[in-house]
Amino acid sequence: MDNYPNHLNERGEVHMVDVGSKAITERMARAQGVLLASPSICQAVQEGRIPKGDVLAVSRVAGIMAAKRTGEWIPLCHPLPLTATEIVITVQTDRFVVESTVRTTAPTGVEMEALTAVSASLLTLYDMLKAMDRTMVITDILLLEKDGGRSGHFIREGVSHVENRSPDQ
Amino acid sequence: MDNYPNHLNERGEVHMVDVGSKAITERMARAQGVLLASPSICQAVQEGRIPKGDVLAVSRVAGIMAAKRTGEWIPLCHPLPLTATEIVITVQTDRFVVESTVRTTAPTGVEMEALTAVSASLLTLYDMLKAMDRTMVITDILLLEKDGGRSGHFIREGVSHVENRSPDQ
Amino acid sequence: MDNYPNHLNERGEVHMVDVGSKAITERMARAQGVLLASPSICQAVQEGRIPKGDVLAVSRVAGIMAAKRTGEWIPLCHPLPLTATEIVITVQTDRFVVESTVRTTAPTGVEMEALTAVSASLLTLYDMLKAMDRTMVITDILLLEKDGGRSGHFIREGVSHVENRSPDQ
Amino acid sequence: MDNYPNHLNERGEVHMVDVGSKAITERMARAQGVLLASPSICQAVQEGRIPKGDVLAVSRVAGIMAAKRTGEWIPLCHPLPLTATEIVITVQTDRFVVESTVRTTAPTGVEMEALTAVSASLLTLYDMLKAMDRTMVITDILLLEKDGGRSGHFIREGVSHVENRSPDQ
Amino acid sequence: MDNYPNHLNERGEVHMVDVGSKAITERMARAQGVLLASPSICQAVQEGRIPKGDVLAVSRVAGIMAAKRTGEWIPLCHPLPLTATEIVITVQTDRFVVESTVRTTAPTGVEMEALTAVSASLLTLYDMLKAMDRTMVITDILLLEKDGGRSGHFIREGVSHVENRSPDQ
Amino acid sequence: MDNYPNHLNERGEVHMVDVGSKAITERMARAQGVLLASPSICQAVQEGRIPKGDVLAVSRVAGIMAAKRTGEWIPLCHPLPLTATEIVITVQTDRFVVESTVRTTAPTGVEMEALTAVSASLLTLYDMLKAMDRTMVITDILLLEKDGGRSGHFIREGVSHVENRSPDQ
């Protein structure tokens, strides 16, 4: 790992990093995030009392569409021509878990695209359910896996460092 | 609280809720989110070894710009003419805390705008620091306060339900 | 009806028409459009051999999102704060029929928003089904109803030509 | 032709199809669409009583600009770097006919870009002329030709139904 | 005039200024800008050897479309619902002069919208002519008039410096 | 230099030029622009009475973000995947000078991207300072250098006119 953000130039000013000399390779990233919701909502979705079809489809589409436009939301991201994007949502007892997989063939990776897809997907779920629960929390947005770049294959081990940290505040 | 998402119509299909008959009032929302990062990064920023000027400014701007375009990220959000947006970032021992305040005069609230601003601001911080730490986590994105709508003034008490929940997985 | 396009000024040059002195009223528009597809596709969707949940949900969302951004597609449209948008899709023997309803409170109407929603919804259906049928046709995009403006209430009489036309090919 | 939409994964959920392993080749698509309008409008344009310069130029530009952003309107489209876009509009007795040609060098085709260009161009014409005729109809949006992909060269035979149909109303 | 930028808060950090308590009034702004080009190009356009129809129409449309999206290009601008936008281009011996007029009914003014429209219009002219002259210069983008806000009516006195400057090169 | 705009086809109508057969090479462009402001503002920034950190950072980010979306501002520009973007701002006695450098690997150049970045950066500076000086002027936006295309290396000789012109007002 470097010890200086490469988005800052020698004057400490932001720039869009030059990736012109990096190899164009196949790259992928997988990310995850969680929407903590009241068990009654999760159960209503699981049991079909809230029709989940459109709710999950709209959340998936929001993630896919946001991934394509990551360079508009994140100021210093390079715009990339994505070759694939997939969003999988699972409903658990007290949470919705969103996982994204994004692929490209480009000189830089799609870590931010995967994370942006997850964020948009979670915010969209939140939006559709917020009239039912105003205390939902979006949490644990993190990189699960990354491949294809100079730094090799990264897989997050057991997501354990999340567990060990104390909750905020 | 309702027990059915108002973004679904009677057929269980998504629509953009009709707010045409709601009162146009001054509304505000305040949200928060956290980027957990390695203490060495946080310290480097606090002590100025990583020049924080541009890093924090870019993150704030990303939040402000995303708030204005919330209706493009979140499929069923109404586009709203925001009257004010503010992003405050504080650097702590092992985390960056982002807080947004958004205001409008409109027939519907700005909860999603405040949460979207926080998300974009956190993703932008993550992007600028990711070459230094690949295990950062975005977490605890939640609504702090909301005012101006039919449902009255909402303030989140002690953010305590976040603390009590066990970490993901 | 006028006999000169109001989008042209006295020099015959396009401009964005001044609506600053028009009354701000509640306005609505309803539009419709058709995707002619092979009966085998329509039947497969109707009988569930093609899972229609996500297909129709994504098409509806595309229509809703496009309606909000009509001013970006259509160069001389005024950007408007929509208060409601609804898309209904019905599957018939040889076609998908999309109907949109859009509402605003503004000094100008939402006819273009309703038509743009229908167009995006139909293009999205086409996109998802095109690997199965390359001879689909998008057709009969038209205004069904309009209300709230200076020119009174408009309802299109007998859209029977939609029913009577044989499917393309 | 396949008998299952490739935009659905094995769970019947939408995704952005993986094109990462497809060959990067030169691809083109040509599409067409029609705006049926009252003969008096068409004649006024043909005879110059309505100055057609800006009207047709704005419609062409709207088509070109929409083609570039197809991935924003159509949720599951891959964003593509277009290498060429051309829009040709002809005014006939009772209709405007718009034809688009789009090219790229990419792992997937530009059929949707060509159709989106035609749609935006037609909607823009409609917008500029709607104060003069509220019963216009957008119709017969279809693919004329496609080349460069795995499935070979496609040309639509005899689009004669466009000529033979009587104008709407 | 103030002596501190109101886009900075008390900590010297950027924010989107709160305009929620300002009066909603009719506002207008008029701006201007110049593209200095070689006399041979200007003459060719004036004499019709370069067909000016589409060139000027496309430049006007680019200005109108940019005005509507000013809040996306200028990070701290409030998004505003414009009620009118007009672009006038005149071709002189050695320059193209673009003038914009923008109107809204809103709690803040449209100075930036008028200047953004002029900028986009000039850049678009430059783009279309650049293969013929690589030494063109965009210059003298300035506010001509502003009305409707708290600070009263502003008219710029004698913009004669535009006329007197010799063309670049 | 050509003597006919290549953005016009043989009918004098605009199109997006076909670059499909041009070589994909590394390309760069460097552009510059100036904001003439009152010496008291420039001095206040230089001496830190106006905190320049966020002001300059936001202006730089606006330029970088606009460069990425040049194809949305400028109707006939090809969308390009930029590999690098840098904005440098210097504060002088009576002006802010913005210089951009943009790089890509593509079949067409980034001249418009560099000029668009400069324009957005200058407009953003203007926006943040306009409450303090309503007579600022944006001027001298021009191409400094261009490389990588068919037409070889271009460097603008002696941009001395920038230095010699007296500030506006």
PDB file of C-alpha atoms in Angstrom, chain D residues 8-93:
ATOM      1  CA  LEU D   8     -32.376 -12.043 -17.335  1.00  0.00           C
ATOM      2  CA  ASN D   9     -30.035 -14.255 -15.348  1.00  0.00           C
ATOM      3  CA  GLU D  10     -30.832 -17.792 -14.246  1.00  0.00           C
ATOM      4  CA  ARG D  11     -32.975 -16.428 -11.387  1.00  0.00           C
ATOM      5  CA  GLY D  12     -35.107 -14.383 -13.784  1.00  0.00           C
ATOM      6  CA  GLU D  13     -33.544 -11.169 -12.507  1.00  0.00           C
ATOM      7  CA  VAL D  14     -32.244  -8.405 -14.740  1.00  0.00           C
ATOM      8  CA  HIS D  15     -28.525  -7.855 -15.096  1.00  0.00           C
ATOM      9  CA  MET D  16     -26.206  -6.103 -17.526  1.00  0.00           C
ATOM     10  CA  VAL D  17     -25.107  -8.918 -19.824  1.00  0.00           C
ATOM     11  CA  ASP D  18     -21.402  -9.780 -19.705  1.00  0.00           C
ATOM     12  CA  VAL D  19     -19.833  -8.778 -23.025  1.00  0.00           C
ATOM     13  CA  GLY D  20     -16.256  -8.957 -21.758  1.00  0.00           C
ATOM     14  CA  SER D  21     -15.377 -11.981 -23.864  1.00  0.00           C
ATOM     15  CA  LYS D  22     -16.981 -10.793 -27.095  1.00  0.00           C
ATOM     16  CA  ALA D  23     -14.785  -9.568 -29.924  1.00  0.00           C
ATOM     17  CA  ILE D  24     -14.246  -5.833 -30.302  1.00  0.00           C
ATOM     18  CA  THR D  25     -15.326  -5.184 -33.890  1.00  0.00           C
ATOM     19  CA  GLU D  26     -16.677  -2.357 -35.994  1.00  0.00           C
ATOM     20  CA  ARG D  27     -20.430  -2.308 -35.677  1.00  0.00           C
ATOM     21  CA  MET D  28     -23.200  -0.246 -37.214  1.00  0.00           C
ATOM     22  CA  ALA D  29     -26.955  -0.001 -36.955  1.00  0.00           C
ATOM     23  CA  ARG D  30     -29.508   1.915 -38.938  1.00  0.00           C
ATOM     24  CA  ALA D  31     -33.015   2.649 -37.624  1.00  0.00           C
ATOM     25  CA  GLN D  32     -36.057   4.580 -38.720  1.00  0.00           C
ATOM     26  CA  GLY D  33     -39.169   6.192 -37.293  1.00  0.00           C
ATOM     27  CA  VAL D  34     -42.059   8.323 -38.434  1.00  0.00           C
ATOM     28  CA  LEU D  35     -43.992  11.314 -37.121  1.00  0.00           C
ATOM     29  CA  LEU D  36     -47.449  11.422 -38.660  1.00  0.00           C
ATOM     30  CA  ALA D  37     -48.586  15.055 -38.831  1.00  0.00           C
ATOM     31  CA  SER D  38     -51.353  16.975 -40.515  1.00  0.00           C
ATOM     32  CA  PRO D  39     -50.702  17.640 -44.228  1.00  0.00           C
ATOM     33  CA  SER D  40     -51.065  21.387 -43.584  1.00  0.00           C
ATOM     34  CA  ILE D  41     -48.045  21.339 -41.247  1.00  0.00           C
ATOM     35  CA  CYS D  42     -45.974  19.183 -43.571  1.00  0.00           C
ATOM     36  CA  GLN D  43     -46.817  21.447 -46.485  1.00  0.00           C
ATOM     37  CA  ALA D  44     -46.036  24.597 -44.525  1.00  0.00           C
ATOM     38  CA  VAL D  45     -42.607  23.186 -43.739  1.00  0.00           C
ATOM     39  CA  GLN D  46     -42.004  22.038 -47.311  1.00  0.00           C
ATOM     40  CA  GLU D  47     -42.959  25.421 -48.730  1.00  0.00           C
ATOM     41  CA  GLY D  48     -40.936  27.342 -46.175  1.00  0.00           C
ATOM     42  CA  ARG D  49     -43.884  29.064 -44.466  1.00  0.00           C
ATOM     43  CA  ILE D  50     -42.588  27.398 -41.340  1.00  0.00           C
ATOM     44  CA  PRO D  51     -38.841  28.011 -41.484  1.00  0.00           C
ATOM     45  CA  LYS D  52     -37.515  24.471 -41.374  1.00  0.00           C
ATOM     46  CA  GLY D  53     -33.828  25.247 -40.802  1.00  0.00           C
ATOM     47  CA  ASP D  54     -33.755  25.319 -37.034  1.00  0.00           C
ATOM     48  CA  VAL D  55     -36.611  22.844 -36.619  1.00  0.00           C
ATOM     49  CA  LEU D  56     -34.808  20.064 -38.455  1.00  0.00           C
ATOM     50  CA  ALA D  57     -31.370  20.977 -37.082  1.00  0.00           C
ATOM     51  CA  VAL D  58     -32.620  20.835 -33.499  1.00  0.00           C
ATOM     52  CA  SER D  59     -34.303  17.511 -34.126  1.00  0.00           C
ATOM     53  CA  ARG D  60     -31.103  16.083 -35.614  1.00  0.00           C
ATOM     54  CA  VAL D  61     -29.011  17.331 -32.720  1.00  0.00           C
ATOM     55  CA  ALA D  62     -31.440  15.871 -30.185  1.00  0.00           C
ATOM     56  CA  GLY D  63     -31.050  12.506 -31.883  1.00  0.00           C
ATOM     57  CA  ILE D  64     -27.260  12.680 -31.902  1.00  0.00           C
ATOM     58  CA  MET D  65     -27.089  13.728 -28.257  1.00  0.00           C
ATOM     59  CA  ALA D  66     -29.509  11.029 -27.148  1.00  0.00           C
ATOM     60  CA  ALA D  67     -27.529   8.342 -28.978  1.00  0.00           C
ATOM     61  CA  LYS D  68     -24.446   9.218 -26.950  1.00  0.00           C
ATOM     62  CA  ARG D  69     -26.346   8.811 -23.691  1.00  0.00           C
ATOM     63  CA  THR D  70     -28.379   5.705 -24.548  1.00  0.00           C
ATOM     64  CA  GLY D  71     -26.953   3.930 -21.510  1.00  0.00           C
ATOM     65  CA  GLU D  72     -28.644   6.520 -19.281  1.00  0.00           C
ATOM     66  CA  TRP D  73     -32.117   6.110 -20.761  1.00  0.00           C
ATOM     67  CA  ILE D  74     -32.090   2.340 -21.239  1.00  0.00           C
ATOM     68  CA  PRO D  75     -31.191   0.733 -17.903  1.00  0.00           C
ATOM     69  CA  LEU D  76     -29.411  -2.404 -19.109  1.00  0.00           C
ATOM     70  CA  CYS D  77     -27.556  -0.958 -22.115  1.00  0.00           C
ATOM     71  CA  HIS D  78     -23.781  -0.922 -22.026  1.00  0.00           C
ATOM     72  CA  PRO D  79     -22.317   2.562 -22.356  1.00  0.00           C
ATOM     73  CA  LEU D  80     -20.466   2.649 -25.701  1.00  0.00           C
ATOM     74  CA  PRO D  81     -17.973   5.093 -27.242  1.00  0.00           C
ATOM     75  CA  LEU D  82     -19.743   5.934 -30.514  1.00  0.00           C
ATOM     76  CA  THR D  83     -17.496   6.666 -33.483  1.00  0.00           C
ATOM     77  CA  ALA D  84     -20.192   8.208 -35.728  1.00  0.00           C
ATOM     78  CA  THR D  85     -23.841   9.278 -35.649  1.00  0.00           C
ATOM     79  CA  GLU D  86     -25.916  10.660 -38.485  1.00  0.00           C
ATOM     80  CA  ILE D  87     -29.585  11.669 -38.596  1.00  0.00           C
ATOM     81  CA  VAL D  88     -31.452  12.288 -41.849  1.00  0.00           C
ATOM     82  CA  ILE D  89     -34.961  13.767 -41.835  1.00  0.00           C
ATOM     83  CA  THR D  90     -37.237  13.865 -44.856  1.00  0.00           C
ATOM     84  CA  VAL D  91     -40.534  15.723 -44.999  1.00  0.00           C
ATOM     85  CA  GLN D  92     -43.311  13.964 -46.910  1.00  0.00           C
ATOM     86  CA  THR D  93     -46.948  14.807 -47.572  1.00  0.00           C
TER      87      THR D  93
END
